Coordinates of C-alpha atoms in Angstrom, one line a residue:
Chain A
X1 CA 119.5 177.2 102.9
X2 CA 119.6 179.1 99.7
X3 CA 122.9 181.1 99.6
X4 CA 122.5 184.8 99.5
X5 CA 122.7 185.8 95.8
X6 CA 126.1 187.2 94.8
X7 CA 126.0 191.0 94.5
X8 CA 127.6 192.5 91.4
X9 CA 130.5 193.8 93.5
X10 CA 131.3 190.4 94.8
X11 CA 131.0 188.8 91.4
X12 CA 133.3 191.3 89.8
X13 CA 136.0 191.0 92.5
X14 CA 135.8 187.2 92.3
X15 CA 136.2 187.1 88.5
X16 CA 139.2 189.4 88.4
X17 CA 140.7 187.4 91.3
X18 CA 140.2 184.2 89.4
X19 CA 142.0 185.6 86.3
X20 CA 144.9 187.0 88.4
X21 CA 145.5 183.6 90.2
X22 CA 145.2 181.7 86.9
X23 CA 147.8 184.0 85.4
X24 CA 150.2 183.5 88.3
X25 CA 149.7 179.7 88.0
X26 CA 150.4 179.7 84.3
X27 CA 153.7 181.6 84.8
X28 CA 154.7 179.3 87.6
X29 CA 153.8 176.2 85.5
X30 CA 156.0 177.7 82.7
X31 CA 158.9 178.1 85.1
X32 CA 158.5 174.5 86.2
X33 CA 158.2 173.2 82.6
X34 CA 155.0 171.4 83.4
X35 CA 153.3 169.5 80.6
X36 CA 150.2 170.8 78.9
X37 CA 147.8 168.9 81.2
X38 CA 149.7 170.1 84.3
X39 CA 149.4 173.8 83.1
X40 CA 145.6 173.4 82.8
X41 CA 145.3 171.6 86.1
X42 CA 147.4 174.1 88.0
X43 CA 145.6 177.1 86.5
X44 CA 142.2 175.6 87.4
X45 CA 143.3 174.7 91.0
X46 CA 144.8 178.1 91.7
X47 CA 141.8 179.9 90.2
X48 CA 139.0 177.9 91.9
X49 CA 140.7 176.1 94.8
X50 CA 140.4 178.8 97.5
X51 CA 136.8 179.7 96.6
X52 CA 135.8 176.1 96.6
X53 CA 137.1 175.4 100.0
X54 CA 135.4 178.6 101.3
X55 CA 132.1 177.5 99.7
X56 CA 132.4 174.0 101.3
X57 CA 133.1 175.6 104.7
X58 CA 130.1 177.9 104.3
X59 CA 127.9 175.2 102.8
X60 CA 127.3 177.5 99.8
X61 CA 126.0 175.7 96.7
X62 CA 126.1 175.6 93.8
X63 CA 129.8 176.2 93.8
X64 CA 131.0 179.3 92.0
X65 CA 132.5 177.3 89.0
X66 CA 129.5 175.0 88.9
X67 CA 127.1 177.9 88.6
X68 CA 129.4 179.9 86.2
X69 CA 130.9 177.1 84.1
X70 CA 131.9 179.7 81.5
X71 CA 134.6 180.8 83.9
X72 CA 136.0 177.2 83.8
X73 CA 136.2 177.5 80.0
X74 CA 137.8 181.0 80.4
X75 CA 140.6 179.6 82.6
X76 CA 141.2 176.6 80.3
X77 CA 141.3 178.9 77.3
X78 CA 143.7 181.2 79.0
X79 CA 146.0 178.3 79.8
X80 CA 146.0 177.0 76.2
X81 CA 146.4 180.5 74.8
X82 CA 149.4 181.2 77.1
X83 CA 151.1 177.9 76.1
X84 CA 150.8 178.7 72.4
X85 CA 151.7 182.4 72.7
X86 CA 154.4 182.3 75.3
X87 CA 156.2 179.4 73.6
X88 CA 156.3 181.4 70.4
X89 CA 157.6 184.5 72.1
X90 CA 160.6 182.9 73.9
X91 CA 159.1 184.2 77.2
X92 CA 161.4 183.4 80.1
X93 CA 159.3 183.6 83.3
X94 CA 161.0 184.6 86.6
X95 CA 159.8 184.1 90.1
X96 CA 159.3 187.8 90.4
X97 CA 156.9 187.8 87.3
X98 CA 154.5 185.5 89.1
X99 CA 154.4 187.3 92.4
X100 CA 152.5 190.4 91.1
X101 CA 149.4 188.6 89.7
X102 CA 149.7 186.4 92.8
X103 CA 149.6 189.5 95.1
X104 CA 146.6 191.0 93.2
X105 CA 144.7 187.7 93.3
X106 CA 145.4 187.3 97.0
X107 CA 144.0 190.8 97.7
X108 CA 140.9 190.3 95.7
X109 CA 140.2 186.8 97.1
X110 CA 140.6 187.9 100.7
X111 CA 138.2 190.7 100.1
X112 CA 135.6 188.5 98.3
X113 CA 135.9 185.7 100.8
X114 CA 135.4 188.0 103.8
X115 CA 132.6 189.9 102.0
X116 CA 130.8 186.7 101.2
X117 CA 131.0 185.4 104.7
X118 CA 129.7 188.8 106.0
X119 CA 126.6 188.2 103.9
X120 CA 125.9 185.1 106.1
X121 CA 126.0 187.2 109.2
X122 CA 129.0 185.5 110.8
X123 CA 131.2 187.0 113.5
X124 CA 134.1 189.2 112.3
X125 CA 137.0 186.8 113.1
X126 CA 135.2 183.9 111.3
X127 CA 134.7 186.2 108.2
X128 CA 138.3 187.1 108.2
X129 CA 139.4 183.5 108.5
X130 CA 137.2 182.7 105.5
X131 CA 138.9 185.5 103.6
X132 CA 142.3 184.2 104.5
X133 CA 141.4 180.6 103.5
X134 CA 140.1 181.9 100.1
X135 CA 143.2 183.9 99.5
X136 CA 145.8 181.4 100.6
X137 CA 144.4 178.1 99.5
X138 CA 144.5 178.6 95.7
X139 CA 148.2 179.5 95.8
X140 CA 149.0 176.7 98.2
X141 CA 147.4 174.1 95.8
X142 CA 149.3 175.7 92.9
X143 CA 152.6 175.3 94.7
X144 CA 151.8 171.7 95.8
X145 CA 151.0 170.6 92.3
X146 CA 154.3 172.3 91.1
X147 CA 156.1 170.1 93.7
X148 CA 157.0 172.9 95.9
X149 CA 156.3 173.5 99.5
X150 CA 153.6 176.1 99.6
X151 CA 155.2 179.5 99.5
X152 CA 152.8 180.8 102.2
X153 CA 154.6 178.5 104.7
X154 CA 158.2 178.9 103.7
X155 CA 158.5 182.5 102.4
X156 CA 159.1 184.4 105.6
X157 CA 157.6 187.6 104.1
X158 CA 154.1 188.4 105.2
X159 CA 151.5 186.7 103.0
X160 CA 148.6 185.3 105.1
X161 CA 149.1 188.3 107.4
X162 CA 148.4 190.7 104.5
X163 CA 145.2 188.8 103.8
X164 CA 144.3 188.9 107.5
X165 CA 144.8 192.7 107.5
X166 CA 142.8 193.2 104.3
X167 CA 140.0 191.0 105.7
X168 CA 139.7 193.2 108.8
X169 CA 139.5 196.3 106.5
X170 CA 136.4 194.7 104.8
X171 CA 134.9 193.8 108.2
X172 CA 135.6 197.4 109.4
X173 CA 134.0 199.0 106.3
X174 CA 131.0 196.8 106.8
X175 CA 130.7 197.8 110.5
X176 CA 130.8 201.4 109.4
X177 CA 127.9 200.7 107.0
X178 CA 129.9 201.7 104.0
X179 CA 128.5 200.4 100.7
X180 CA 129.9 197.1 99.5
X181 CA 132.0 198.2 96.5
X182 CA 134.3 200.6 98.3
X183 CA 134.8 198.2 101.2
X184 CA 135.8 195.3 99.0
X185 CA 138.1 197.5 96.9
X186 CA 139.7 199.1 100.0
X187 CA 140.3 195.7 101.6
X188 CA 141.8 194.2 98.4
X189 CA 144.0 197.2 97.9
X190 CA 145.3 197.2 101.4
X191 CA 146.2 193.5 101.2
X192 CA 147.8 193.7 97.8
X193 CA 149.8 196.8 98.7
X194 CA 151.0 195.4 101.9
X195 CA 152.2 192.3 100.1
X196 CA 153.8 194.3 97.3
X197 CA 155.7 196.6 99.7
X198 CA 156.6 193.5 101.7
X199 CA 158.2 191.9 98.6
X200 CA 160.0 195.1 97.5
X201 CA 161.4 196.0 101.0
X202 CA 161.9 192.4 102.0
X203 CA 159.9 192.6 105.2
X204 CA 160.4 189.6 107.5
X205 CA 158.0 188.2 110.1
X206 CA 159.8 187.7 113.4
X207 CA 160.8 184.0 113.8
X208 CA 160.6 182.1 117.0
X209 CA 163.9 182.1 118.6
X210 CA 164.5 180.1 121.8
X211 CA 168.1 180.8 122.3
X212 CA 170.0 184.1 122.9
Chain B
X1 CA 118.9 169.0 108.3
X2 CA 119.5 170.7 111.6
X3 CA 122.4 169.0 113.3
X4 CA 121.6 167.3 116.7
X5 CA 122.5 169.9 119.3
X6 CA 125.8 169.2 121.0
X7 CA 125.4 167.8 124.5
X8 CA 127.4 169.3 127.3
X9 CA 129.6 166.1 127.4
X10 CA 130.5 166.4 123.7
X11 CA 131.1 170.1 124.0
X12 CA 133.4 169.6 127.0
X13 CA 135.4 166.8 125.4
X14 CA 135.8 168.8 122.2
X15 CA 137.0 172.0 123.9
X16 CA 139.7 170.2 126.0
X17 CA 140.8 168.3 122.8
X18 CA 141.1 171.6 120.9
X19 CA 143.3 173.0 123.7
X20 CA 145.5 169.9 123.8
X21 CA 146.1 169.8 120.0
X22 CA 146.8 173.6 120.0
X23 CA 149.4 173.1 122.7
X24 CA 151.0 170.2 120.8
X25 CA 151.1 172.3 117.6
X26 CA 152.7 175.3 119.4
X27 CA 155.4 173.1 120.8
X28 CA 156.1 171.6 117.4
X29 CA 156.1 175.1 115.8
X30 CA 158.7 176.2 118.4
X31 CA 160.9 173.2 117.6
X32 CA 160.7 174.1 113.9
X33 CA 161.4 177.8 114.6
X34 CA 158.3 178.8 112.6
X35 CA 157.6 182.5 112.3
X36 CA 154.8 184.1 114.3
X37 CA 152.2 183.7 111.6
X38 CA 153.2 180.1 111.1
X39 CA 152.7 179.4 114.9
X40 CA 149.2 180.8 114.7
X41 CA 148.3 179.0 111.5
X42 CA 149.6 175.7 112.8
X43 CA 147.8 176.0 116.1
X44 CA 144.5 176.8 114.4
X45 CA 144.8 174.0 111.9
X46 CA 145.7 171.4 114.5
X47 CA 143.0 172.5 116.8
X48 CA 140.1 172.7 114.3
X49 CA 141.3 170.7 111.2
X50 CA 140.1 167.3 112.3
X51 CA 136.7 168.5 113.5
X52 CA 136.1 170.6 110.4
X53 CA 136.7 167.6 108.1
X54 CA 134.4 165.5 110.2
X55 CA 131.7 168.2 110.1
X56 CA 132.1 168.4 106.3
X57 CA 131.7 164.7 105.9
X58 CA 128.7 164.6 108.2
X59 CA 127.3 167.8 106.6
X60 CA 127.1 169.4 110.0
X61 CA 126.8 173.2 110.0
X62 CA 127.5 175.6 111.3
X63 CA 131.0 174.3 111.9
X64 CA 132.2 174.1 115.4
X65 CA 134.5 177.1 115.2
X66 CA 132.0 179.2 113.2
X67 CA 129.4 178.6 115.9
X68 CA 131.9 179.1 118.8
X69 CA 134.2 181.8 117.4
X70 CA 135.4 182.5 120.9
X71 CA 137.4 179.2 120.7
X72 CA 139.2 180.7 117.6
X73 CA 140.2 183.7 119.8
X74 CA 141.3 181.3 122.5
X75 CA 143.6 179.4 120.3
X76 CA 145.1 182.5 118.7
X77 CA 145.6 184.0 122.2
X78 CA 147.2 180.8 123.4
X79 CA 149.7 180.9 120.5
X80 CA 150.6 184.6 121.1
X81 CA 150.9 184.0 124.8
X82 CA 153.1 181.0 124.3
X83 CA 155.4 182.9 121.9
X84 CA 155.9 185.7 124.5
X85 CA 156.2 183.5 127.5
X86 CA 158.2 180.6 126.1
X87 CA 160.7 182.8 124.5
X88 CA 161.3 184.6 127.8
X89 CA 161.7 181.4 129.7
X90 CA 164.4 179.9 127.3
X91 CA 162.1 176.9 126.8
X92 CA 163.7 174.2 124.7
X93 CA 161.0 172.0 123.3
X94 CA 161.7 168.4 122.6
X95 CA 159.8 165.9 120.4
X96 CA 158.8 164.0 123.5
X97 CA 157.2 167.2 125.0
X98 CA 154.7 167.5 122.2
X99 CA 153.8 163.8 122.2
X100 CA 151.8 164.0 125.5
X101 CA 149.4 166.8 124.6
X102 CA 149.1 165.1 121.2
X103 CA 148.1 161.8 122.8
X104 CA 145.5 163.5 125.0
X105 CA 144.1 165.5 122.1
X106 CA 144.0 162.3 119.9
X107 CA 142.0 160.4 122.6
X108 CA 139.5 163.2 123.2
X109 CA 138.9 163.9 119.5
X110 CA 138.4 160.2 118.6
X111 CA 135.8 160.0 121.4
X112 CA 134.0 163.2 120.4
X113 CA 134.1 162.4 116.7
X114 CA 132.7 158.9 117.3
X115 CA 130.1 160.2 119.8
X116 CA 129.0 162.9 117.4
X117 CA 128.5 160.5 114.6
X118 CA 126.5 158.2 116.9
X119 CA 124.1 161.0 117.4
X120 CA 123.4 160.8 113.6
X121 CA 122.4 157.2 114.0
X122 CA 125.2 155.9 111.6
X123 CA 126.5 152.3 111.6
X124 CA 129.3 151.5 114.1
X125 CA 132.2 151.3 111.7
X126 CA 131.3 154.6 110.0
X127 CA 131.2 156.3 113.5
X128 CA 134.6 154.9 114.3
X129 CA 136.0 156.1 111.0
X130 CA 134.6 159.6 111.8
X131 CA 136.4 159.4 115.1
X132 CA 139.7 158.3 113.5
X133 CA 139.4 161.1 110.9
X134 CA 138.8 163.7 113.7
X135 CA 141.7 162.4 115.8
X136 CA 144.2 162.0 113.0
X137 CA 143.6 164.9 110.6
X138 CA 144.5 167.8 112.9
X139 CA 147.9 166.3 113.7
X140 CA 148.4 165.5 110.0
X141 CA 147.8 169.1 109.0
X142 CA 150.1 170.3 111.8
X143 CA 152.9 168.1 110.5
X144 CA 152.3 169.1 106.8
X145 CA 152.5 172.8 107.6
X146 CA 155.7 172.1 109.6
X147 CA 157.1 170.5 106.4
X148 CA 157.1 167.1 107.9
X149 CA 155.6 163.9 106.6
X150 CA 152.6 163.3 108.8
X151 CA 153.8 161.3 111.8
X152 CA 150.7 159.1 111.6
X153 CA 152.1 157.6 108.3
X154 CA 155.8 157.3 109.2
X155 CA 155.9 156.6 112.9
X156 CA 155.5 152.9 113.1
X157 CA 154.1 153.1 116.6
X158 CA 150.3 152.7 116.8
X159 CA 148.5 156.0 116.4
X160 CA 145.4 155.6 114.2
X161 CA 145.1 152.2 115.7
X162 CA 144.7 153.7 119.2
X163 CA 142.0 156.0 117.9
X164 CA 140.3 153.1 116.2
X165 CA 140.3 151.1 119.5
X166 CA 139.0 154.1 121.4
X167 CA 136.3 154.7 118.9
X168 CA 135.0 151.1 119.3
X169 CA 134.9 151.6 123.1
X170 CA 132.6 154.6 122.6
X171 CA 130.4 152.6 120.2
X172 CA 130.4 149.7 122.7
X173 CA 129.4 151.9 125.6
X174 CA 126.6 153.4 123.4
X175 CA 125.4 149.9 122.5
X176 CA 125.3 149.0 126.2
X177 CA 123.1 152.1 126.7
X178 CA 125.6 153.7 129.1
X179 CA 125.2 157.4 129.6
X180 CA 127.2 159.6 127.3
X181 CA 129.8 161.1 129.7
X182 CA 131.4 157.8 130.9
X183 CA 131.3 156.3 127.4
X184 CA 133.2 159.3 126.0
X185 CA 135.7 159.5 128.8
X186 CA 136.3 155.7 128.7
X187 CA 137.0 155.8 125.0
X188 CA 139.3 158.8 125.3
X189 CA 141.2 157.2 128.2
X190 CA 141.7 153.9 126.3
X191 CA 142.9 155.7 123.2
X192 CA 145.3 158.0 125.1
X193 CA 146.6 155.2 127.4
X194 CA 147.3 152.9 124.5
X195 CA 149.2 155.6 122.7
X196 CA 151.2 156.6 125.8
X197 CA 152.1 152.9 126.5
X198 CA 152.9 152.5 122.9
X199 CA 155.4 155.4 123.0
X200 CA 156.9 154.4 126.3
X201 CA 157.4 150.7 125.5
X202 CA 158.1 151.4 121.8
X203 CA 155.4 149.1 120.4
X204 CA 155.7 148.5 116.7
X205 CA 153.0 147.6 114.2
X206 CA 154.1 144.6 112.1
X207 CA 155.3 145.7 108.7
X208 CA 154.6 144.1 105.4
X209 CA 157.5 141.8 104.7
X210 CA 157.5 140.0 101.4
X211 CA 160.8 138.1 101.7
X212 CA 162.0 135.6 104.4
Chain C
X1 CA 118.0 168.4 98.5
X2 CA 117.6 164.6 98.4
X3 CA 120.2 163.3 96.0
X4 CA 118.9 161.5 93.0
X5 CA 118.9 157.8 93.9
X6 CA 121.8 155.8 92.5
X7 CA 120.7 153.7 89.5
X8 CA 121.9 150.1 89.4
X9 CA 124.3 151.0 86.6
X10 CA 126.0 153.7 88.6
X11 CA 126.1 151.5 91.7
X12 CA 127.7 148.6 89.8
X13 CA 130.4 150.8 88.1
X14 CA 131.2 152.5 91.5
X15 CA 131.6 149.2 93.3
X16 CA 133.9 147.6 90.7
X17 CA 135.9 150.9 90.6
X18 CA 136.3 150.8 94.4
X19 CA 137.6 147.2 94.3
X20 CA 140.1 148.1 91.5
X21 CA 141.5 151.1 93.3
X22 CA 141.7 149.2 96.6
X23 CA 143.7 146.5 94.8
X24 CA 146.1 149.0 93.3
X25 CA 146.6 150.6 96.7
X26 CA 147.3 147.3 98.4
X27 CA 150.0 146.4 95.7
X28 CA 151.5 149.9 96.1
X29 CA 151.5 149.6 99.9
X30 CA 153.2 146.2 99.6
X31 CA 155.9 147.7 97.4
X32 CA 156.5 150.4 100.0
X33 CA 156.6 148.0 102.9
X34 CA 153.9 150.0 104.8
X35 CA 152.8 148.6 108.1
X36 CA 149.5 146.9 108.6
X37 CA 147.6 150.1 109.5
X38 CA 149.1 151.9 106.6
X39 CA 147.9 149.2 104.2
X40 CA 144.3 149.5 105.5
X41 CA 144.5 153.4 105.5
X42 CA 145.8 153.5 101.9
X43 CA 143.3 151.0 100.6
X44 CA 140.4 152.9 102.2
X45 CA 141.7 156.3 101.0
X46 CA 142.2 155.2 97.4
X47 CA 138.9 153.4 97.3
X48 CA 136.7 156.1 98.7
X49 CA 138.8 159.4 98.5
X50 CA 137.8 160.4 95.0
X51 CA 134.1 159.7 95.4
X52 CA 134.0 161.5 98.8
X53 CA 135.5 164.7 97.3
X54 CA 133.0 164.5 94.4
X55 CA 130.1 164.0 96.8
X56 CA 131.3 167.0 98.9
X57 CA 131.5 169.2 95.8
X58 CA 128.0 168.0 94.7
X59 CA 126.7 168.2 98.3
X60 CA 125.5 164.7 97.9
X61 CA 124.7 163.0 101.3
X62 CA 124.8 160.5 102.8
X63 CA 128.3 159.8 101.3
X64 CA 128.6 156.5 99.4
X65 CA 130.6 154.7 102.2
X66 CA 128.3 156.1 104.9
X67 CA 125.2 154.7 103.1
X68 CA 126.9 151.4 102.1
X69 CA 129.1 150.8 105.1
X70 CA 129.4 147.1 104.0
X71 CA 131.8 148.4 101.3
X72 CA 134.1 149.8 104.0
X73 CA 134.2 146.3 105.5
X74 CA 134.9 144.8 102.1
X75 CA 137.9 147.1 101.5
X76 CA 139.3 146.4 105.0
X77 CA 138.7 142.7 104.6
X78 CA 140.5 142.8 101.2
X79 CA 143.5 144.5 102.8
X80 CA 143.8 142.0 105.6
X81 CA 143.3 139.1 103.3
X82 CA 146.0 140.4 100.9
X83 CA 148.4 140.9 103.8
X84 CA 148.0 137.3 104.9
X85 CA 147.8 135.8 101.5
X86 CA 150.5 137.7 99.7
X87 CA 153.0 137.4 102.5
X88 CA 152.5 133.6 102.3
X89 CA 153.0 133.4 98.6
X90 CA 156.3 135.4 98.4
X91 CA 154.5 137.9 96.1
X92 CA 156.9 140.5 94.7
X93 CA 154.9 143.5 93.5
X94 CA 156.2 145.6 90.7
X95 CA 155.2 149.1 89.7
X96 CA 153.7 147.6 86.5
X97 CA 151.5 145.3 88.6
X98 CA 149.7 148.2 90.2
X99 CA 149.1 150.2 87.0
X100 CA 146.5 147.8 85.6
X101 CA 144.0 147.9 88.4
X102 CA 144.8 151.6 88.7
X103 CA 143.8 152.1 85.0
X104 CA 140.6 150.1 85.4
X105 CA 139.6 152.0 88.5
X106 CA 140.4 155.3 86.9
X107 CA 138.2 154.5 83.9
X108 CA 135.3 153.3 86.1
X109 CA 135.5 156.3 88.4
X110 CA 135.6 158.9 85.6
X111 CA 132.5 157.3 84.2
X112 CA 130.6 157.1 87.5
X113 CA 131.6 160.6 88.5
X114 CA 130.5 162.1 85.2
X115 CA 127.3 160.1 85.2
X116 CA 126.4 161.0 88.7
X117 CA 126.9 164.7 88.0
X118 CA 124.8 164.4 84.8
X119 CA 121.9 163.2 87.1
X120 CA 122.1 166.7 88.8
X121 CA 121.6 168.4 85.4
X122 CA 124.9 170.2 85.5
X123 CA 126.7 171.6 82.3
X124 CA 128.9 169.2 80.4
X125 CA 132.3 170.6 81.4
X126 CA 131.3 170.6 85.0
X127 CA 130.3 166.9 84.8
X128 CA 133.5 166.0 83.2
X129 CA 135.5 167.9 85.8
X130 CA 133.6 165.9 88.5
X131 CA 134.5 162.7 86.7
X132 CA 138.2 163.7 86.5
X133 CA 138.2 164.6 90.2
X134 CA 136.7 161.3 91.2
X135 CA 139.1 159.4 89.0
X136 CA 142.3 161.3 90.0
X137 CA 141.8 162.0 93.7
X138 CA 141.8 158.5 95.1
X139 CA 145.1 157.7 93.4
X140 CA 146.6 161.0 94.4
X141 CA 145.7 160.3 98.1
X142 CA 147.2 156.8 97.8
X143 CA 150.5 158.2 96.5
X144 CA 150.7 161.0 99.1
X145 CA 150.2 158.5 101.9
X146 CA 152.9 156.3 100.4
X147 CA 155.2 159.3 100.5
X148 CA 155.3 159.8 96.9
X149 CA 154.5 162.8 94.7
X150 CA 151.2 161.9 93.1
X151 CA 151.9 160.0 89.9
X152 CA 149.3 162.1 88.1
X153 CA 151.5 165.1 88.4
X154 CA 154.9 163.6 87.7
X155 CA 154.3 160.8 85.3
X156 CA 154.3 162.5 81.9
X157 CA 152.1 159.9 80.4
X158 CA 148.4 160.9 79.9
X159 CA 146.3 160.1 83.0
X160 CA 144.0 163.0 83.8
X161 CA 143.7 163.4 80.1
X162 CA 142.3 159.9 79.6
X163 CA 139.7 160.5 82.4
X164 CA 138.9 163.8 80.6
X165 CA 138.3 162.0 77.3
X166 CA 136.3 159.2 79.0
X167 CA 134.1 161.8 80.7
X168 CA 133.3 163.5 77.4
X169 CA 132.3 160.1 76.0
X170 CA 129.8 159.7 78.9
X171 CA 128.5 163.3 78.3
X172 CA 128.2 162.6 74.6
X173 CA 126.3 159.3 75.1
X174 CA 123.9 161.2 77.4
X175 CA 123.4 163.9 74.8
X176 CA 122.6 161.3 72.3
X177 CA 120.0 159.9 74.7
X178 CA 121.6 156.5 74.9
X179 CA 120.6 154.4 77.9
X180 CA 122.9 154.8 80.9
X181 CA 124.6 151.4 81.0
X182 CA 126.3 151.5 77.6
X183 CA 127.2 155.2 78.0
X184 CA 129.0 154.5 81.3
X185 CA 130.7 151.3 80.0
X186 CA 131.8 153.1 76.8
X187 CA 133.3 156.0 78.7
X188 CA 135.1 153.7 81.2
X189 CA 136.5 151.6 78.4
X190 CA 137.7 154.5 76.4
X191 CA 139.5 156.0 79.4
X192 CA 141.0 152.7 80.5
X193 CA 142.1 151.7 77.0
X194 CA 143.7 155.1 76.4
X195 CA 145.6 154.8 79.6
X196 CA 146.7 151.2 78.9
X197 CA 147.9 152.1 75.4
X198 CA 149.6 155.2 76.8
X199 CA 151.6 153.0 79.2
X200 CA 152.5 150.3 76.7
X201 CA 153.5 152.7 73.9
X202 CA 155.0 155.2 76.3
X203 CA 153.0 158.2 75.0
X204 CA 154.2 161.5 76.3
X205 CA 152.3 164.8 76.8
X206 CA 154.1 167.7 75.2
X207 CA 156.0 169.7 77.8
X208 CA 156.3 173.4 78.0
X209 CA 159.6 174.4 76.4
X210 CA 160.6 178.0 76.4
X211 CA 164.0 177.6 74.7
X212 CA 165.0 176.1 71.3

């Protein structure tokens, strides 16, 4: 089946999300002192990993980065530029510094993933799961390549939960027959804001306790 | 290509396998004191991970959980219910407790995976590999998310080997032109029993020794 | 879409690459004292993992090992033979011993992956990325199953970079309208030689340094 053509709204959200995740990956790679190849690999995986898994699950071809190979060049160029520029400027990246582009990318990807699945006419929960997969997977691959347990599983602050909430906002806007742009932006904003407030106020998800 | 429609036998085996793997994942998540989101994530991954990889390899769409999104609700509901109920009952999960639903789920998934691949007319060994992938992958994802090295690689008791044997039983029953139900059940039973006996009698797979 | 039929050149390169990666995995499994099932699993994953991911990304079906299931038998047979033979001969594998078949397999897979993607008429960079994925993924799966952080991420000697260079050689030969055989062989040779020289002369990729 030919995939539904990407609307301008979806394309825009996806491109900004790719840039945000690439940036978060480059900062993380700098913290970890990866070598030059590692920086490029981690930026590419973070930027395109989530969308690629989503497209595999939806059987959507050509993949985003196959169709728009100029974005692949953009991410590689960003990585090389950052290496030259940041080294020169004695930039000392902190964990906090990478969390903001990460939150923005997560919000945008959960919106674009959910919106793209809605175009296939899938049930609401399935669309939200696609959004969460898109949002979470790129960051998980970034952390794995940096030899870290994916943050999404260890950080007890809400992450996947924010993407889940943002996805339902997109589904809700679609059900209310809102146009696509505001729905996507609203979902992305809700997910990113929830994550940002969660970081700042140190929200915790209740853990399973079997004693007491 | 339109995938061969799922027979009632395959559907039934798959649903019970999903429930069994979800249960094993919830017990494991309780042992590891995962947070609420982690419990839901791990139950979903264990229940649907193996089947999803199999469907990707076979190019079978829509995916099982996309087509039957009510099963996704079922697994999420099971996770939430378990969290409320088990916490109230001071349930103390042990590693043993999760091995039994795990063995049942492994048996059922190796049967359904092999049976589904047989419907595509693939060679015997390929069908068995599909069965093993389905049986092993969900549990491996569960262990990875719980920050554990997948049991299937470290536990020196037969696991993939049981799935391999069960898969060949399904292939054999198919070659003998038995109806599908008994073939699937026989394969699932052989795989589960082998695993259960292996646990109880502490069977070991011979290790590579280069000295002596 | 029916995938372009594999030319004899691509088929030959792929088969030799599979054998080389299976051999490297068997040596690594011997070093790690994996059990018999682990040896078979690791050989199969290393031999077919990279090509399978490439075929998923390209939506190329049937998968290589589904279409040529005799190769699956070949790899399993190789694993069993090695276990019987190497144990008898008091063979003591070293890390060096597995790096040579690994370098050969990496070169051949980067050439076959790039060449296969060129047959789909994709842009140069996308073809090279497919080649790198094919070359790197099998080895990464091998290392993960052996409970090791994938060498490609920790070894600071060029690995993915060699595959990247070899891929561009294949793309260049294609752009110059050379026949397929010499282009593939040239790319594979360049990648393997770069890797071999990198190991022998201990080349290092510059690391990100933020201080000094």
